[in-house]
Coordinates of C-alpha atoms and ligand atoms in Angstrom, one line a residue:
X309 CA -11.0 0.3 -16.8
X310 CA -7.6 -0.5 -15.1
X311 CA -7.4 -2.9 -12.6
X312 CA -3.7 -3.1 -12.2
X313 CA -2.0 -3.9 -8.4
X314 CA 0.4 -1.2 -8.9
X315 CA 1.8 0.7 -10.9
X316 CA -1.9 1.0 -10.7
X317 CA -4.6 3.7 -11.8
X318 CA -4.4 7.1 -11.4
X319 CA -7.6 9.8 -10.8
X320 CA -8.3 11.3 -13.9
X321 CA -8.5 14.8 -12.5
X322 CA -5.3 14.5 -10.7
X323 CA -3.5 13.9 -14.5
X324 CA -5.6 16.4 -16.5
X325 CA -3.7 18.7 -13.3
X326 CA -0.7 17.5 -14.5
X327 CA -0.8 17.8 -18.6
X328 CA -2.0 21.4 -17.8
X329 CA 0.7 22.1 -15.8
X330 CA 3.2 20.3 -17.1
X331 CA 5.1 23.0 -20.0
X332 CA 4.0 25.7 -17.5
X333 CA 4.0 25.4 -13.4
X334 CA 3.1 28.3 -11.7
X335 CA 3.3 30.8 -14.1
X336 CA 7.4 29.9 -14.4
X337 CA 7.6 29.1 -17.6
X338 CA 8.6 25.3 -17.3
X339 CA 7.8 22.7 -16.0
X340 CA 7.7 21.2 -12.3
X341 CA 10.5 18.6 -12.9
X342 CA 12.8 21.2 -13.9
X343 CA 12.8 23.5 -11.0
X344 CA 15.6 23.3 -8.3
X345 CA 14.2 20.9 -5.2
X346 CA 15.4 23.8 -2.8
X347 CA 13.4 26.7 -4.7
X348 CA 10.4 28.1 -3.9
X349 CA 8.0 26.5 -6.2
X350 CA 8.9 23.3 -5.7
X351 CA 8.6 23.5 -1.8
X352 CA 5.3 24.8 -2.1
X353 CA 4.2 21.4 -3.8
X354 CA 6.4 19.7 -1.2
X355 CA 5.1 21.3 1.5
X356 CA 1.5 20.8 0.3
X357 CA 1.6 17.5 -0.5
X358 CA 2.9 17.0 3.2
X359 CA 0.4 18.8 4.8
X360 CA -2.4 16.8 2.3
X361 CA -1.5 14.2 3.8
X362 CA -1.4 15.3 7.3
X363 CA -4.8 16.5 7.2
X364 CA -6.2 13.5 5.3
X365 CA -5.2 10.9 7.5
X366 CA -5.4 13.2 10.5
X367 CA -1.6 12.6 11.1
X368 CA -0.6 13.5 15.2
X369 CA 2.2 15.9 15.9
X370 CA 3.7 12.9 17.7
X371 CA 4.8 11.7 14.5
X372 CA 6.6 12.6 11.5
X373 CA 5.9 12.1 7.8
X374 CA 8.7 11.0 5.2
X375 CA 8.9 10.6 1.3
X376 CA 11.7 8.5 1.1
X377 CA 13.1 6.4 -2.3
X378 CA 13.4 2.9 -2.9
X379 CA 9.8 1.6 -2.7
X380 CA 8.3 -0.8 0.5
X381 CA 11.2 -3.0 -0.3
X382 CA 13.9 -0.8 0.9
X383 CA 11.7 -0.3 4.4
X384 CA 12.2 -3.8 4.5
X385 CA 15.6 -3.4 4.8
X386 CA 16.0 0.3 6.4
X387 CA 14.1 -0.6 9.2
X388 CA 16.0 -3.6 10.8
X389 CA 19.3 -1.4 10.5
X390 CA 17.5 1.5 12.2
X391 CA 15.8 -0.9 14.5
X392 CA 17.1 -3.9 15.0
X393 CA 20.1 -3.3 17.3
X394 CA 23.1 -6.2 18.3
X395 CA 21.7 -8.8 20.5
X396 CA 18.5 -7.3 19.6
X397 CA 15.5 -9.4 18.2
X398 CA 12.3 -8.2 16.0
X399 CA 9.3 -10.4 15.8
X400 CA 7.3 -10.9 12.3
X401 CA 3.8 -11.7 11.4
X402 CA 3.8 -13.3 8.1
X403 CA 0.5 -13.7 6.2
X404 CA 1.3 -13.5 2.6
X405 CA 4.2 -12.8 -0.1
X406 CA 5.1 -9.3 1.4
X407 CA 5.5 -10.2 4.9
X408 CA 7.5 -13.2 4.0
X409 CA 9.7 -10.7 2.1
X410 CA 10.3 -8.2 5.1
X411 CA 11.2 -11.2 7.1
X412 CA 13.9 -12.5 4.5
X413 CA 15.2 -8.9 4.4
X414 CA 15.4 -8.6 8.3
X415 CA 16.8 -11.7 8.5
X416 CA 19.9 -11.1 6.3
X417 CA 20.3 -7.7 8.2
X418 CA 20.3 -9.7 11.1
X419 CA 22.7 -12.2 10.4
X420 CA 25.4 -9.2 9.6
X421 CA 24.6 -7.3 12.6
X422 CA 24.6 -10.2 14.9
X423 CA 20.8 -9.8 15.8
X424 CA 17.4 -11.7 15.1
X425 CA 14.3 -12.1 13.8
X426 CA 11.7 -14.3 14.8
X427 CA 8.1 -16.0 13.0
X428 CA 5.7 -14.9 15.8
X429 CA 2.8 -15.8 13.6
X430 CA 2.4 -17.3 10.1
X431 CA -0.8 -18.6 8.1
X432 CA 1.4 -19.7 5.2
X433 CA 0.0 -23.3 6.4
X434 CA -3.1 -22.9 4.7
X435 CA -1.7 -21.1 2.0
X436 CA -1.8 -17.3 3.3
X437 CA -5.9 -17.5 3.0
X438 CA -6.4 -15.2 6.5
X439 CA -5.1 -13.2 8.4
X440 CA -3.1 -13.8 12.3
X441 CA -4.5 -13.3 15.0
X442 CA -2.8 -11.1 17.8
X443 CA -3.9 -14.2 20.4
X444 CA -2.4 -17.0 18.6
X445 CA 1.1 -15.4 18.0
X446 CA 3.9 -16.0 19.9
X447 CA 4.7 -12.8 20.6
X448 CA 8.9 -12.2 22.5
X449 CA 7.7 -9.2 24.6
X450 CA 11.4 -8.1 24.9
X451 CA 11.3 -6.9 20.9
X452 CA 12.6 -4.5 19.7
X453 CA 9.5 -4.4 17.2
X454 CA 6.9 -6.1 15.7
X455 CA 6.1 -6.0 12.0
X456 CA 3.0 -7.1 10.2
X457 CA 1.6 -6.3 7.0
X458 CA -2.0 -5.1 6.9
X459 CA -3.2 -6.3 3.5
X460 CA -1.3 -8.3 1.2
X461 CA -1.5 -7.2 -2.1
X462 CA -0.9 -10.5 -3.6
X463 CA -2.9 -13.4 -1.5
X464 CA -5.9 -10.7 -1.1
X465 CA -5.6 -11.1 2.6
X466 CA -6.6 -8.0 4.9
X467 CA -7.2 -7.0 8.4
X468 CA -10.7 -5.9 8.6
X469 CA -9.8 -3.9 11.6
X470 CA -7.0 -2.2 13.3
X471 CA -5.0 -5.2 15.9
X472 CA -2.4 -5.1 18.0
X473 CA 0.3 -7.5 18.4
X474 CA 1.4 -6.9 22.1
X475 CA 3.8 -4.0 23.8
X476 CA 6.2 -3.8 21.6
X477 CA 6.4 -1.0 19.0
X478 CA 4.3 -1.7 16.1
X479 CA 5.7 -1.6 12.3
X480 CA 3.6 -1.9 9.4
X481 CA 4.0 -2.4 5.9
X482 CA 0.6 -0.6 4.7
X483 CA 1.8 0.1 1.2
X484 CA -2.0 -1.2 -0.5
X485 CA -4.0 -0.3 2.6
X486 CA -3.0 3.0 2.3
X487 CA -5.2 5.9 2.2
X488 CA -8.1 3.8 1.8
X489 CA -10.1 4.2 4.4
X490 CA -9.4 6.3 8.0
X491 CA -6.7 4.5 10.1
X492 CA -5.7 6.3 13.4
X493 CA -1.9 5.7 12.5
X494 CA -0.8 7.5 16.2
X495 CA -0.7 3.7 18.2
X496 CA 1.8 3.0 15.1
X497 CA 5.9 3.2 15.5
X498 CA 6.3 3.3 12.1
X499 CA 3.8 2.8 8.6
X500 CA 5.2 2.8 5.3
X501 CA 4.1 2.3 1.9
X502 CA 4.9 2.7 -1.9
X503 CA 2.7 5.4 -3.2
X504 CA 2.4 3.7 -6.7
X505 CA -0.7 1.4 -4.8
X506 CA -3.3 3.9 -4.1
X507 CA -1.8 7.9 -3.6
X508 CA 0.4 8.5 -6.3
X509 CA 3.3 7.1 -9.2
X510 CA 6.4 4.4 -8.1
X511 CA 9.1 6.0 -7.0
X512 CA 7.8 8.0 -4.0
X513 CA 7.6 5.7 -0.9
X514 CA 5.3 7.6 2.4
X515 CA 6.9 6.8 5.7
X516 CA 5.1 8.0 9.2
X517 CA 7.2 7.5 12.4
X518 CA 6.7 8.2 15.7
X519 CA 9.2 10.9 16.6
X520 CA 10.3 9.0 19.6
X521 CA 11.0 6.1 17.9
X522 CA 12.7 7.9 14.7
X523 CA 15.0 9.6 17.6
X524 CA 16.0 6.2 18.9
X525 CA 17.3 4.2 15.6
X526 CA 20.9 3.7 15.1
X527 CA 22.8 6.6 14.4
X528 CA 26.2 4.9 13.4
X529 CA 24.9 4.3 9.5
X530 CA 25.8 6.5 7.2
X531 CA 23.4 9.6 6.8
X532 CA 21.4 8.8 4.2
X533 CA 20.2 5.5 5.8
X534 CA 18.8 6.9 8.6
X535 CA 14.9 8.2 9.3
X536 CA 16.6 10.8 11.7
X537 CA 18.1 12.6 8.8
X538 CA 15.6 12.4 6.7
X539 CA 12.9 13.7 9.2
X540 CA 15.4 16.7 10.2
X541 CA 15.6 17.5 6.7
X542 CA 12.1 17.6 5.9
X543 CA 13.0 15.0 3.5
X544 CA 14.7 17.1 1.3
X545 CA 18.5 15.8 3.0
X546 CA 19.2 14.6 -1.6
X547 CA 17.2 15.5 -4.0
X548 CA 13.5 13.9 -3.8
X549 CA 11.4 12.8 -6.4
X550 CA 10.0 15.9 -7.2
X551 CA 7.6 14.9 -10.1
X552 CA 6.7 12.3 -8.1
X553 CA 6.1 14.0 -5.0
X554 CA 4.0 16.9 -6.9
X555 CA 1.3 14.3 -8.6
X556 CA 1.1 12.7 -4.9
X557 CA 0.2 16.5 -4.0
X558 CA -2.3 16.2 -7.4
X559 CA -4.0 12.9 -6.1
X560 CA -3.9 14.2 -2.3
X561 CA -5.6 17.5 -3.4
X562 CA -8.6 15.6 -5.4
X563 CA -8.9 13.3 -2.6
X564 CA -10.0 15.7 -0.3
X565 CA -11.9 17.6 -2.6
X566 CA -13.7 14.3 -2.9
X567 CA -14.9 14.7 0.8
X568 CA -11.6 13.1 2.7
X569 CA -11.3 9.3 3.6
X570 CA -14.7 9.3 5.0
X571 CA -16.3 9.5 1.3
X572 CA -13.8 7.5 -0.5
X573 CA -14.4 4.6 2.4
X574 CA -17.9 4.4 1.4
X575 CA -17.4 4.4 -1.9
X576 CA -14.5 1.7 -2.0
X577 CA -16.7 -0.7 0.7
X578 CA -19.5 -0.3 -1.9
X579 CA -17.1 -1.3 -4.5
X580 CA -16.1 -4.6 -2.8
X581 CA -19.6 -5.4 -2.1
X582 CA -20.1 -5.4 -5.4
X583 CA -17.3 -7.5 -6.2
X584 CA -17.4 -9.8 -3.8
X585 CA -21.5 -10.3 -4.3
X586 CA -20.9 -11.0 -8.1
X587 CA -18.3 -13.8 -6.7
X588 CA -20.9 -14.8 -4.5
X589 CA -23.6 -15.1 -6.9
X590 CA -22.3 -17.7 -8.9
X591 CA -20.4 -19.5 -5.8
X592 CA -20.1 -22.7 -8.0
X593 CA -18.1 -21.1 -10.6
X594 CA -16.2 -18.3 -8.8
X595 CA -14.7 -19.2 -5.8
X596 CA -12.4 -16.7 -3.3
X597 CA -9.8 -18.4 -1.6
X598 CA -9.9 -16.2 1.2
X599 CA -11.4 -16.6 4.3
X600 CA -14.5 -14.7 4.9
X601 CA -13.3 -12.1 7.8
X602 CA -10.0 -11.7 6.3
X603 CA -10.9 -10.9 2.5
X604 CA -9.2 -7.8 1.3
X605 CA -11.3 -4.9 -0.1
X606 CA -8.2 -3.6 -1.7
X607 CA -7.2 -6.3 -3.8
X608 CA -9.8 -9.3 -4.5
X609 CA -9.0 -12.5 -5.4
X610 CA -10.3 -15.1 -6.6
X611 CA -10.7 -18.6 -8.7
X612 CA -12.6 -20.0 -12.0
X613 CA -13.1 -23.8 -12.4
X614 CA -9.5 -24.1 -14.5
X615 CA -6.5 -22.2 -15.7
X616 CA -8.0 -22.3 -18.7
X617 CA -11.1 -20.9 -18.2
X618 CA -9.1 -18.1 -16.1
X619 CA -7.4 -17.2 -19.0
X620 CA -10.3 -16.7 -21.4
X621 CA -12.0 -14.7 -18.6
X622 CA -9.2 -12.5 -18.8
X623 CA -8.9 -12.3 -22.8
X624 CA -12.5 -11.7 -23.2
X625 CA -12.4 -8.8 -20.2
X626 CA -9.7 -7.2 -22.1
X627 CA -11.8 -7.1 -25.6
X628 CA -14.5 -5.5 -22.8
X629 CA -12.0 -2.6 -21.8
X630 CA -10.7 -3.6 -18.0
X631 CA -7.5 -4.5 -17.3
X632 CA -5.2 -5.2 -15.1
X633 CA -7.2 -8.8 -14.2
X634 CA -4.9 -10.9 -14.1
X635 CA -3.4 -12.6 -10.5
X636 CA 0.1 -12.1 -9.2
X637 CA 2.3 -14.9 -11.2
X638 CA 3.5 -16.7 -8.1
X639 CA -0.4 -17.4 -7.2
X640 CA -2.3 -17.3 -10.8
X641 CA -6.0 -16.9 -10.8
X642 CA -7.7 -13.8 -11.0
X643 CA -6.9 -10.5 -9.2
X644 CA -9.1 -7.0 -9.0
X645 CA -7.6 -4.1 -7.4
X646 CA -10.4 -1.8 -6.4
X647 CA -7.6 1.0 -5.1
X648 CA -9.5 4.8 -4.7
X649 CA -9.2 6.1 -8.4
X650 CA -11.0 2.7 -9.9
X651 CA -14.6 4.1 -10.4
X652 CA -17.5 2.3 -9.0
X653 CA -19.2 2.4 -12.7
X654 CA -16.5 0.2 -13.7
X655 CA -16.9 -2.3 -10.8
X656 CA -20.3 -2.7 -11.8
X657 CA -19.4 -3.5 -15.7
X658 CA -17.1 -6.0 -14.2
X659 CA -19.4 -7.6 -12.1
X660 CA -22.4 -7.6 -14.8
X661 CA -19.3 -9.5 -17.0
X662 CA -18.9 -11.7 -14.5
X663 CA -22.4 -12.7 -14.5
X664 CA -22.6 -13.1 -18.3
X665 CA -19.3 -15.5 -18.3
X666 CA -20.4 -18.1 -16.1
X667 CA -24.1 -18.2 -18.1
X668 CA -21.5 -18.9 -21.4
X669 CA -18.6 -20.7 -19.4
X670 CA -20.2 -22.5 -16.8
Ligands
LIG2182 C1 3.8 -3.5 -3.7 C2 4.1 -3.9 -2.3 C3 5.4 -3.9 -1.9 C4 6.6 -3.7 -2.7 O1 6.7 -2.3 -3.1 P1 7.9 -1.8 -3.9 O2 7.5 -0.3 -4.0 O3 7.9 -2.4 -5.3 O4 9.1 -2.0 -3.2 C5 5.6 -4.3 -0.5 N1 4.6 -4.6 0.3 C6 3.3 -4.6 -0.2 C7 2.2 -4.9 0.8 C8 3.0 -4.2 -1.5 O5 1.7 -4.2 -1.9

C-alpha cells in the first residue's frame, strides 16, 4: 500500500502492460525504449498517449498539449523567459512550498531580464494552512500573467474549486491536481505538471497552452526553450522520453477504461472522506492543520500529539504494509497521498489503523 507524494504509485494494470510488452512491443521484436522516436511504433504510443489525454480531460482545440523534460521545476523557470517580457511584470499567488518556489525562479529570471514579479497574495502568515482567495489579492491588472498553484503537494492545501485571479492570463502549476478529477482547462493560458504525481513515471512533464498565448512568448531564446517549437514539433523537436511517454499512454489507457475522470472523481472524493473522517474521528489525537475549505483531497496532512508518536505511527504502518506515510521534511508530520492508482481498500486499512493507534497511543 504506497502512499508516496511522487515518484508515487503506479496502476497495477498499467505495469502488468508494460512487463508484457516490454522484450516484445508490437510484434517488433524489442522493446519500446529501443525504437527510433521518429518511427512508426513509437509515434503510435506518442500519438496515443496525446490523444488519451485529449479526450480524458476534454482538452479544446484552442489549446495545445506538450510532453516536455525537466519536471514542474523547469516550468518554473521556462515560463517567465517565454512570458515575462522586459519592463514586463508577472503576479504570484503563493500558498505553500511550490508556489514559493515558482516565485524564487521567476524572480531570478527577472532580475536578468530586467522585469518583475510581484506577491499578489500569500497565506504563508499562518503557515500555508489555506488557500488565497481571488478577492483579497492584490492583483497588477497590467500582468503579463498570473501564476498560482492549485494544490500543494506539501502543505496539503487545495482549491476546492476552479478560481480566477482577475484578466490577466492564468498560469498554473497543477502538477498533483492533475487528472484527478474534471477541470475545464480552456479559461487556462497555460497548466503544467510532472507526471510522476498522478499520470505516469518522473521524467515526462504535461504542458497545455493556449495556442494564442504559446504564439506570443519570446521568440529570441534559443529553440529548445521555447513552447512554440515544441508545440510545432509535436513535441518531438529532441528526442522525448519515449519510455516514459509510452507508460503515461499505459496509465491514460486504464484510466479511461476505468470510466474517464467522472469515475475516478468519485472514487478519489470517497477516498478522502474516508481519510479525513478517520482524522476526524479521533479529533483529540489527530489533528489536520489545514483549514476546512482548503484541505487537499490529493495529499492529506495531518498531526499526532508529538514527533515521537508520529514516528511510531509510521514504523508500526510500515510493519502493516503502507508506505509512503511519512510528511515532506521541511514540514514533518504525517502525509497520505490518495493520487488515482491508491486503491480505496487500502484507504480503508489505513483508516481502520488509524482507529486502532490512538485506542493504543492515545
Ligand atoms: C512535485 C511538484 C513539483 C516539482 O516537480 P519536479 O518534477 O520535481 O520538478 C512542483 N510543483 C508541485 C505542485 C509539485 O507537486
Amino acid at each position: 500500500m504506497n502512499f508516496n507524494a511522487g515518484p508515487a504509485t503506479l496502476p497495477l494494470p498499467a505495469l502488468e502492460r508494460a512487463r508484457d510488452e516490454l522484450l516484445d512491443f508490437a510484434g517488433s521484436g524489442m522493446s519500446v525504449m529501443e525504437h527510433s522516436h521518429r518511427g512508426k511504433e513509437y509515434e503510435a504510443v506518442h500519438d496515443e498517449a496525446l490523444a488519451l489525454l485529449r479526450r480524458l480531460l476534454a482538452v479544446p482545440a484552442t489549446h495545445e498539449i506538450l510532453f516536455l523534460q525537466g519536471g514542474a521545476s523547469m516550468q518554473f523557470a521556462l515560463v517567465p523567459m517565454s512570458f515575462l517580457p522586459p519592463g514586463g511584470s508577472a503576479d504570484f499567488v503563493v500558498t505553500g512550498a511550490w508556489s514559493e518556489k515558482a516565485h524564487a525562479e521567476a524572480s531570478a529570471w527577472a532580475a536578468l531580464a530586467g522585469a518583475s514579479v510581484r506577491v499578489a497574495a500569500s497565506t504563508k502568515e499562518g503557515g500555508y494552512r489555506r488557500v488565497a482567495r481571488p478577492d483579497e489579492a492584490k492583483l497588477d491588472e497590467g500582468a503579463a500573467y498570473v501564476h498560482w498553484t492549485t494544490n500543494e503537494t506539501i502543505h496539503g492545501v487545495q482549491y476546492p474549486e476552479p478560481v480566477r485571479f482577475g484578466r490577466a492570463p492564468q498560469v498554473c502549476d497543477m502538477s498533483s491536481d492533475f487528472l484527478w478529477r474534471k477541470v475545464d482547462v480552456a479559461p487556462f493560458s497555460l497548466v503544467y505538471g510532472g507526471a510522476q504525481k498522478n499520470i505516469g513515471p518522473s521524467g515526462v512533464t504535461v504542458v497545455i497552452g493556449a495556442r494564442d498565448f504559446v504564439d506570443r512568448g519570446r521568440k529570441d531564446l534559443p529553440n529548445i526553450l521555447q513552447y512554440r517549437a515544441h508545440a510545432e514539433a509535436n513535441s518531438l523537436l529532441n528526442t522525448p522520453p519515449t519510455f516514459g511517454i509510452y507508460l503515461v499512454r499505459n496509465v491514460l489507457a486504464w484510466l479511461e477504461g476505468l470510466g474517464g475522470l467522472d469515475a475516478i472523481e468519485r472514487r478519489n472524493r470517497a477516498k478522502a472522506a474516508v481519510l479525513y473522517g478517520a482524522i476526524g474521528a479521533d479529533a483529540g489525537f489527530y489533528r489536520c492543520p489545514v483549514e476546512e475549505g482548503s484541505r487537499s483531497a490529493m495529499n492529506v496532512v495531518f498531526r499526532l500529539p508529538s514527533e515521537e508518536l508520529e514516528k511510531r505511527f509510521v514504523d508500526e504502518a510500515k510493519k502493516q504494509g503502507m508506505v509512503g506515510l511519512k510528511g515532506h521534511r521541511s514540514v514533518g508530520g504525517i502525509r497520505v497521498s490518495l493520487y488515482n492508482a491508491v486503491e480505496p481498500g487500502w484507504v480503508d486499512a489505513l483508516a481502520q489503523f488509524m482507529k486502532d493507534f490512538a485506542r493504543r497511543a492515545g
